[in-house]
Amino acid sequence: MRIDKFLWSIRFYKTRTIATEEIKKNRVSIGESVVKSSKEVKEGDVIKIRKNQIDYKIKVIQIPKSRIGAKLVPLHIKDVTDKEQYELLKMRKMSQDYYRIKGEGRPTKKDRRDMDDYVENDISSDFTDWDDFFGEKDGDNSEDD
């Protein structure tokens, strides 16, 4: 089976097109060599995949005939990814959730006002009045005539 079809059939990528694009970007390799989409996968191959900024390693146990259900994936591959790669992924996800918990949605009105006050105070300290900056005075408007 072709490697792009294999990665799609074991549900590593959502579509076969995405799998092909990732292969073209040299993010997939068998052993130590980067492969093309047409490379045939055999039982016993170790596939290295760069996804979500970590390096996954999977060992092919069995080649599926077509796309399989998520519960059947462990029958066809074995995950041999290093534990520290998963720790890296966990740390990155935790660092992204520092402000708002996932699923909490848009900022509330209070959050928005707090952000506006912060930005307003930051700008007002470095900002001068535009009329003073351009040298205009209150009585110097010649446009009124």
Coordinates of N, CA, C and O in Angstrom, one line a residue:
M1 N 0.8 -1.2 0.0 CA 0.0 0.0 0.0 C 0.9 1.2 0.0 O 1.9 1.3 0.7
R2 N 0.5 2.3 -0.7 CA 1.2 3.5 -0.8 C 1.2 4.2 0.6 O 0.3 4.0 1.4
I3 N 2.3 4.9 0.9 CA 2.4 5.5 2.3 C 1.3 6.6 2.5 O 0.8 6.7 3.6
D4 N 1.0 7.4 1.5 CA -0.1 8.4 1.7 C -1.4 7.7 2.0 O -2.1 8.1 2.9
K5 N -1.7 6.7 1.3 CA -3.0 5.9 1.6 C -2.9 5.2 2.9 O -3.9 5.2 3.6
F6 N -1.8 4.7 3.3 CA -1.6 4.0 4.6 C -1.9 5.0 5.7 O -2.6 4.7 6.7
L7 N -1.2 6.2 5.7 CA -1.4 7.2 6.8 C -2.8 7.7 6.9 O -3.3 8.0 8.0
W8 N -3.5 7.8 5.7 CA -4.9 8.1 5.8 C -5.7 7.0 6.3 O -6.6 7.2 7.1
S9 N -5.4 5.8 5.9 CA -6.3 4.6 6.3 C -6.1 4.3 7.8 O -7.1 3.8 8.4
I10 N -5.0 4.6 8.4 CA -4.9 4.4 9.9 C -5.2 5.6 10.7 O -5.0 5.7 11.9
R11 N -5.8 6.6 10.0 CA -6.4 7.8 10.6 C -5.3 8.7 11.2 O -5.6 9.5 12.2
F12 N -4.1 8.7 10.7 CA -3.1 9.6 11.1 C -3.3 11.0 10.6 O -3.1 12.0 11.2
Y13 N -3.9 11.1 9.3 CA -4.3 12.3 8.7 C -5.7 12.2 8.3 O -6.2 11.1 7.9
K14 N -6.4 13.3 8.3 CA -7.9 13.3 8.0 C -8.2 13.0 6.6 O -9.2 12.4 6.3
T15 N -7.4 13.5 5.7 CA -7.6 13.3 4.2 C -6.3 12.8 3.6 O -5.2 13.0 4.1
R16 N -6.5 12.1 2.5 CA -5.3 11.6 1.8 C -4.5 12.8 1.2 O -3.3 12.7 1.1
T17 N -5.2 13.8 0.8 CA -4.5 15.0 0.3 C -3.6 15.6 1.3 O -2.4 16.0 1.0
I18 N -4.0 15.7 2.5 CA -3.2 16.3 3.6 C -2.0 15.4 3.8 O -0.9 15.9 4.0
A19 N -2.2 14.1 3.8 CA -1.1 13.2 3.9 C -0.1 13.4 2.8 O 1.2 13.4 3.1
T20 N -0.5 13.5 1.6 CA 0.4 13.8 0.5 C 1.2 15.1 0.6 O 2.4 15.1 0.3
E21 N 0.5 16.1 1.1 CA 1.2 17.4 1.3 C 2.3 17.3 2.3 O 3.3 17.9 2.2
E22 N 2.0 16.6 3.4 CA 3.0 16.4 4.5 C 4.2 15.6 4.0 O 5.3 15.9 4.4
I23 N 3.9 14.7 3.2 CA 5.0 13.9 2.6 C 5.9 14.7 1.7 O 7.1 14.7 1.7
K24 N 5.2 15.6 0.9 CA 6.0 16.5 0.0 C 6.8 17.5 0.8 O 7.9 17.9 0.3
K25 N 6.4 17.8 2.0 CA 7.1 18.8 2.8 C 8.2 18.1 3.6 O 8.8 18.6 4.5
N26 N 8.5 16.8 3.3 CA 9.6 16.0 3.9 C 9.3 15.8 5.4 O 10.3 15.8 6.2
R27 N 8.1 15.6 5.8 CA 7.8 15.4 7.3 C 7.6 13.9 7.6 O 7.3 13.6 8.7
V28 N 7.7 13.1 6.6 CA 7.4 11.7 6.7 C 8.6 10.9 6.2 O 9.1 11.2 5.1
S29 N 9.1 9.9 7.0 CA 10.3 9.1 6.5 C 10.1 7.7 7.0 O 9.5 7.4 8.0
I30 N 10.7 6.8 6.2 CA 10.7 5.4 6.6 C 12.2 5.1 6.9 O 13.0 5.3 6.0
G31 N 12.4 4.6 8.1 CA 13.8 4.4 8.5 C 14.5 5.8 8.6 O 14.0 6.7 9.4
E32 N 15.5 6.0 7.9 CA 16.3 7.3 7.9 C 16.1 8.1 6.6 O 16.6 9.2 6.5
S33 N 15.3 7.5 5.6 CA 15.2 8.2 4.3 C 13.8 8.8 4.2 O 12.8 8.2 4.5
V34 N 13.8 10.0 3.6 CA 12.6 10.7 3.3 C 12.0 10.0 2.1 O 12.7 9.6 1.2
V35 N 10.7 9.9 2.1 CA 10.0 9.2 1.1 C 9.1 10.1 0.2 O 8.8 11.2 0.5
K36 N 8.6 9.5 -0.9 CA 7.6 10.1 -1.8 C 6.3 9.4 -1.5 O 6.2 8.4 -0.8
S37 N 5.2 10.0 -2.0 CA 3.9 9.5 -1.7 C 3.7 8.1 -2.3 O 2.9 7.4 -1.7
S38 N 4.4 7.8 -3.3 CA 4.2 6.5 -4.0 C 5.0 5.3 -3.3 O 4.8 4.2 -3.7
K39 N 5.7 5.6 -2.3 CA 6.5 4.6 -1.6 C 5.6 3.5 -1.0 O 4.6 3.9 -0.3
E40 N 5.9 2.3 -1.2 CA 5.2 1.2 -0.7 C 5.5 0.9 0.8 O 6.7 0.9 1.1
V41 N 4.6 0.7 1.6 CA 4.8 0.4 3.0 C 4.7 -1.1 3.2 O 3.8 -1.8 2.6
K42 N 5.6 -1.7 4.0 CA 5.6 -3.1 4.3 C 5.5 -3.3 5.8 O 5.8 -2.5 6.6
E43 N 5.1 -4.5 6.1 CA 5.0 -4.9 7.5 C 6.4 -4.8 8.2 O 7.3 -5.3 7.6
G44 N 6.5 -4.3 9.3 CA 7.8 -4.2 10.0 C 8.5 -2.8 9.8 O 9.4 -2.5 10.5
D45 N 8.0 -2.0 8.9 CA 8.6 -0.7 8.7 C 8.3 0.2 9.9 O 7.3 0.2 10.5
V46 N 9.3 1.1 10.2 CA 9.1 2.1 11.2 C 9.0 3.4 10.5 O 10.0 3.9 9.8
I47 N 7.9 4.1 10.7 CA 7.6 5.4 10.0 C 7.8 6.5 11.0 O 7.2 6.5 12.1
K48 N 8.6 7.5 10.6 CA 8.7 8.7 11.5 C 7.9 9.8 10.8 O 8.1 10.1 9.6
I49 N 7.1 10.5 11.6 CA 6.2 11.5 11.2 C 6.4 12.7 12.1 O 6.3 12.6 13.3
R50 N 6.6 13.9 11.4 CA 6.7 15.2 12.2 C 5.3 15.8 12.1 O 4.9 16.2 11.0
K51 N 4.6 15.9 13.2 CA 3.3 16.5 13.3 C 3.1 17.2 14.6 O 3.5 16.7 15.6
N52 N 2.5 18.4 14.6 CA 2.3 19.2 15.8 C 3.6 19.4 16.6 O 3.6 19.4 17.8
Q53 N 4.7 19.6 15.9 CA 6.0 20.0 16.4 C 6.6 18.9 17.2 O 7.5 19.1 18.0
I54 N 6.1 17.6 17.1 CA 6.8 16.5 17.7 C 7.0 15.4 16.7 O 6.4 15.4 15.6
D55 N 7.9 14.5 17.0 CA 8.3 13.4 16.1 C 7.6 12.1 16.6 O 8.0 11.6 17.6
Y56 N 6.6 11.7 15.8 CA 6.0 10.4 16.1 C 6.7 9.3 15.4 O 7.3 9.5 14.3
K57 N 6.8 8.1 16.0 CA 7.3 6.9 15.4 C 6.3 5.8 15.5 O 5.8 5.6 16.6
I58 N 5.9 5.2 14.4 CA 5.0 4.1 14.4 C 5.6 2.9 13.7 O 6.3 3.1 12.7
K59 N 5.3 1.7 14.2 CA 5.7 0.5 13.6 C 4.5 -0.2 12.9 O 3.5 -0.3 13.5
V60 N 4.7 -0.6 11.6 CA 3.6 -1.2 10.9 C 3.5 -2.7 11.3 O 4.5 -3.4 11.1
I61 N 2.4 -3.1 11.8 CA 2.2 -4.5 12.2 C 1.5 -5.2 11.1 O 1.9 -6.3 10.7
Q62 N 0.5 -4.5 10.5 CA -0.3 -5.1 9.5 C -0.8 -4.1 8.6 O -1.1 -2.9 9.0
I63 N -1.0 -4.4 7.3 CA -1.5 -3.4 6.3 C -3.0 -3.5 6.2 O -3.5 -4.6 5.9
P64 N -3.8 -2.5 6.4 CA -5.2 -2.6 6.3 C -5.6 -2.6 4.8 O -4.9 -2.1 4.0
K65 N -6.8 -3.1 4.5 CA -7.3 -3.2 3.2 C -7.9 -1.8 2.7 O -7.8 -1.5 1.6
S66 N -8.4 -1.1 3.7 CA -9.0 0.2 3.4 C -9.0 1.0 4.7 O -8.5 0.5 5.7
R67 N -9.6 2.2 4.7 CA -9.7 3.0 5.9 C -10.4 2.2 7.0 O -11.5 1.6 6.8
I68 N -9.8 2.3 8.2 CA -10.4 1.5 9.3 C -10.9 2.4 10.4 O -10.6 3.6 10.5
G69 N -11.7 1.8 11.3 CA -12.3 2.5 12.4 C -11.2 2.8 13.4 O -10.2 2.1 13.5
A70 N -11.4 3.8 14.2 CA -10.4 4.2 15.2 C -10.1 3.1 16.2 O -9.0 3.0 16.7
K71 N -11.1 2.3 16.5 CA -10.8 1.2 17.5 C -9.9 0.1 17.0 O -9.3 -0.6 17.7
L72 N -9.9 0.0 15.6 CA -9.1 -1.1 15.0 C -7.6 -0.6 14.7 O -6.8 -1.5 14.3
V73 N -7.3 0.6 14.9 CA -6.0 1.1 14.6 C -4.9 0.4 15.4 O -3.8 0.0 14.8
P74 N -5.0 0.1 16.6 CA -3.9 -0.6 17.3 C -3.6 -2.0 16.8 O -2.6 -2.6 17.0
L75 N -4.5 -2.6 16.0 CA -4.3 -3.9 15.4 C -3.3 -3.8 14.2 O -2.7 -4.8 13.8
H76 N -3.2 -2.6 13.7 CA -2.4 -2.4 12.5 C -1.0 -1.6 12.7 O -0.1 -1.8 11.9
I77 N -1.0 -0.8 13.8 CA 0.3 -0.1 14.0 C 0.6 -0.2 15.5 O -0.3 -0.4 16.4
K78 N 1.9 0.0 15.8 CA 2.3 0.1 17.2 C 3.0 1.5 17.4 O 3.9 1.8 16.6
D79 N 2.6 2.2 18.4 CA 3.2 3.5 18.7 C 4.5 3.3 19.4 O 4.5 2.8 20.5
V80 N 5.6 3.7 18.8 CA 6.9 3.6 19.5 C 7.6 5.0 19.7 O 8.8 5.1 19.8
T81 N 6.7 6.0 19.8 CA 7.2 7.4 20.0 C 7.8 7.5 21.4 O 7.3 6.9 22.4
D82 N 8.9 8.3 21.5 CA 9.5 8.5 22.8 C 8.6 9.3 23.7 O 7.8 10.1 23.3
K83 N 8.7 8.9 25.0 CA 7.8 9.6 26.0 C 8.1 11.1 26.1 O 7.2 11.8 26.4
E84 N 9.3 11.5 25.9 CA 9.6 12.9 26.1 C 9.0 13.7 25.0 O 8.7 14.9 25.2
Q85 N 8.7 13.1 23.8 CA 8.0 13.8 22.8 C 6.6 14.2 23.3 O 6.1 15.3 23.0
Y86 N 5.9 13.3 23.9 CA 4.6 13.5 24.5 C 4.6 14.6 25.6 O 3.7 15.4 25.7
E87 N 5.7 14.6 26.4 CA 5.8 15.6 27.4 C 6.0 16.9 26.8 O 5.5 17.9 27.3
L88 N 6.8 17.0 25.7 CA 6.9 18.3 25.0 C 5.6 18.8 24.5 O 5.3 20.0 24.6
L89 N 4.8 17.9 23.9 CA 3.5 18.3 23.4 C 2.6 18.8 24.6 O 1.9 19.8 24.5
K90 N 2.6 18.1 25.7 CA 1.8 18.5 26.9 C 2.2 19.9 27.4 O 1.4 20.7 27.7
M91 N 3.6 20.2 27.4 CA 4.1 21.5 27.9 C 3.6 22.6 27.0 O 3.3 23.7 27.4
R92 N 3.7 22.3 25.7 CA 3.2 23.3 24.7 C 1.8 23.7 24.8 O 1.4 24.8 24.8
K93 N 0.9 22.6 25.0 CA -0.5 22.9 25.2 C -0.8 23.7 26.5 O -1.6 24.5 26.5
M94 N 0.0 23.4 27.5 CA -0.2 24.1 28.8 C 0.2 25.5 28.7 O -0.5 26.4 29.2
S95 N 1.2 25.8 27.9 CA 1.7 27.2 27.8 C 0.8 28.0 26.9 O 0.7 29.2 27.1
Q96 N 0.0 27.4 26.1 CA -1.0 28.1 25.2 C -2.3 28.5 26.0 O -3.0 29.4 25.7
D97 N -2.5 27.8 27.1 CA -3.8 28.0 27.9 C -3.6 29.0 29.0 O -4.3 28.9 30.0
Y98 N -2.6 29.8 28.9 CA -2.3 30.7 30.1 C -3.3 31.7 30.4 O -3.5 32.1 31.5
Y99 N -4.0 32.2 29.4 CA -5.0 33.3 29.6 C -6.4 32.8 29.8 O -7.1 33.2 30.7
R100 N -6.8 32.0 28.9 CA -8.2 31.6 28.9 C -8.3 30.1 28.7 O -7.6 29.5 27.9
I101 N -9.2 29.5 29.4 CA -9.4 28.0 29.3 C -10.0 27.7 28.0 O -10.9 28.5 27.5
K102 N -9.6 26.7 27.3 CA -10.1 26.3 26.0 C -11.6 26.1 26.1 O -12.1 25.5 27.0
G103 N -12.4 26.7 25.1 CA -13.8 26.5 25.1 C -14.5 27.6 25.8 O -15.8 27.6 25.9
E104 N -13.8 28.5 26.4 CA -14.5 29.6 27.2 C -15.1 30.6 26.3 O -15.9 31.4 26.7
G105 N -14.6 30.7 25.1 CA -15.2 31.6 24.1 C -14.6 33.0 24.1 O -13.4 33.2 24.5
R106 N -15.4 33.9 23.6 CA -14.9 35.3 23.4 C -14.7 36.0 24.8 O -15.3 35.6 25.7
P107 N -13.9 37.1 24.8 CA -13.8 37.8 26.0 C -15.1 38.4 26.5 O -15.9 38.9 25.6
T108 N -15.3 38.5 27.8 CA -16.5 39.1 28.3 C -16.4 40.6 28.2 O -15.3 41.2 27.9
K109 N -17.5 41.3 28.5 CA -17.4 42.8 28.5 C -16.4 43.3 29.5 O -15.7 44.3 29.2
K110 N -16.4 42.7 30.6 CA -15.4 43.1 31.6 C -14.0 42.9 31.1 O -13.1 43.8 31.3
D111 N -13.7 41.7 30.5 CA -12.4 41.5 30.0 C -12.0 42.5 28.9 O -10.9 43.0 28.9
R112 N -13.0 42.8 28.1 CA -12.7 43.8 27.0 C -12.4 45.2 27.6 O -11.5 45.9 27.2
R113 N -13.2 45.6 28.6 CA -12.9 46.9 29.3 C -11.5 46.9 29.9 O -10.8 47.9 29.9
D114 N -11.2 45.8 30.6 CA -9.8 45.7 31.2 C -8.7 45.8 30.2 O -7.7 46.5 30.4
M115 N -8.9 45.2 29.0 CA -7.9 45.3 27.9 C -7.8 46.7 27.4 O -6.8 47.2 27.1
D116 N -9.0 47.3 27.2 CA -9.1 48.7 26.7 C -8.4 49.7 27.7 O -7.6 50.6 27.2
D117 N -8.7 49.5 29.0 CA -8.0 50.4 30.0 C -6.5 50.2 30.0 O -5.8 51.2 30.1
Y118 N -6.1 49.0 29.8 CA -4.6 48.7 29.8 C -4.0 49.4 28.6 O -3.0 50.0 28.7
V119 N -4.6 49.2 27.4 CA -4.0 49.8 26.2 C -4.1 51.3 26.2 O -3.2 52.0 25.8
E120 N -5.2 51.9 26.7 CA -5.4 53.3 26.8 C -4.4 53.9 27.8 O -3.8 55.0 27.4
N121 N -4.2 53.3 28.9 CA -3.2 53.8 29.8 C -1.8 53.8 29.3 O -0.9 54.6 29.5
D122 N -1.5 52.7 28.5 CA -0.2 52.6 27.9 C 0.0 53.6 26.8 O 1.1 54.2 26.7
I123 N -1.0 53.9 26.0 CA -0.9 54.9 24.9 C -0.8 56.3 25.5 O -0.1 57.1 25.0
S124 N -1.7 56.6 26.4 CA -1.8 58.0 26.9 C -0.5 58.5 27.6 O -0.2 59.7 27.6
S125 N 0.3 57.6 28.1 CA 1.5 58.0 28.7 C 2.6 58.5 27.7 O 3.4 59.3 28.0
D126 N 2.5 57.9 26.5 CA 3.5 58.2 25.4 C 2.9 59.2 24.4 O 3.5 59.5 23.4
F127 N 1.7 59.6 24.5 CA 0.9 60.3 23.5 C 0.7 61.8 23.8 O 0.4 62.1 25.0
T128 N 0.9 62.6 22.9 CA 0.6 64.1 23.1 C -0.6 64.4 22.3 O -1.0 63.7 21.4
D129 N -1.2 65.6 22.6 CA -2.4 66.0 22.0 C -2.0 66.4 20.5 O -1.0 67.1 20.2
W130 N -2.9 66.0 19.6 CA -2.6 66.2 18.1 C -2.6 67.7 17.8 O -1.8 68.1 17.0
D131 N -3.5 68.4 18.4 CA -3.5 69.9 18.1 C -2.2 70.5 18.5 O -1.6 71.4 17.8
D132 N -1.7 70.2 19.7 CA -0.4 70.7 20.2 C 0.7 70.2 19.3 O 1.7 70.9 19.0
F133 N 0.6 69.0 18.8 CA 1.7 68.4 18.0 C 1.8 69.1 16.7 O 2.9 69.4 16.2
F134 N 0.6 69.5 16.0 CA 0.7 70.1 14.7 C 0.7 71.6 14.8 O 0.7 72.3 13.8
G135 N 0.7 72.2 16.0 CA 0.8 73.6 16.2 C -0.5 74.4 16.0 O -0.5 75.6 15.9
E136 N -1.7 73.7 16.0 CA -3.0 74.4 15.9 C -3.5 74.8 17.2 O -3.2 74.2 18.3
K137 N -4.2 75.9 17.3 CA -4.8 76.4 18.5 C -6.3 76.5 18.3 O -6.8 76.4 17.2
D138 N -7.0 76.6 19.4 CA -8.5 76.6 19.4 C -9.1 77.6 18.5 O -10.0 77.4 17.8
G139 N -8.5 78.8 18.4 CA -9.1 79.9 17.6 C -8.5 80.1 16.3 O -8.8 81.0 15.5
D140 N -7.6 79.2 15.8 CA -6.9 79.4 14.5 C -7.6 78.6 13.4 O -6.9 78.3 12.4
N141 N -8.8 78.2 13.5 CA -9.4 77.5 12.4 C -9.8 78.4 11.3 O -10.8 79.2 11.4
S142 N -9.2 78.4 10.2 CA -9.5 79.2 9.0 C -10.5 78.6 8.1 O -11.0 79.2 7.2
E143 N -10.9 77.4 8.4 CA -11.9 76.7 7.6 C -13.3 77.2 7.9 O -14.2 77.0 7.1
D144 N -13.5 77.8 9.1 CA -14.8 78.3 9.4 C -15.3 79.5 8.6 O -16.4 79.7 8.5
D145 N -14.4 80.2 8.0 CA -14.7 81.4 7.2 C -15.4 81.1 5.9 O -15.4 80.3 5.2

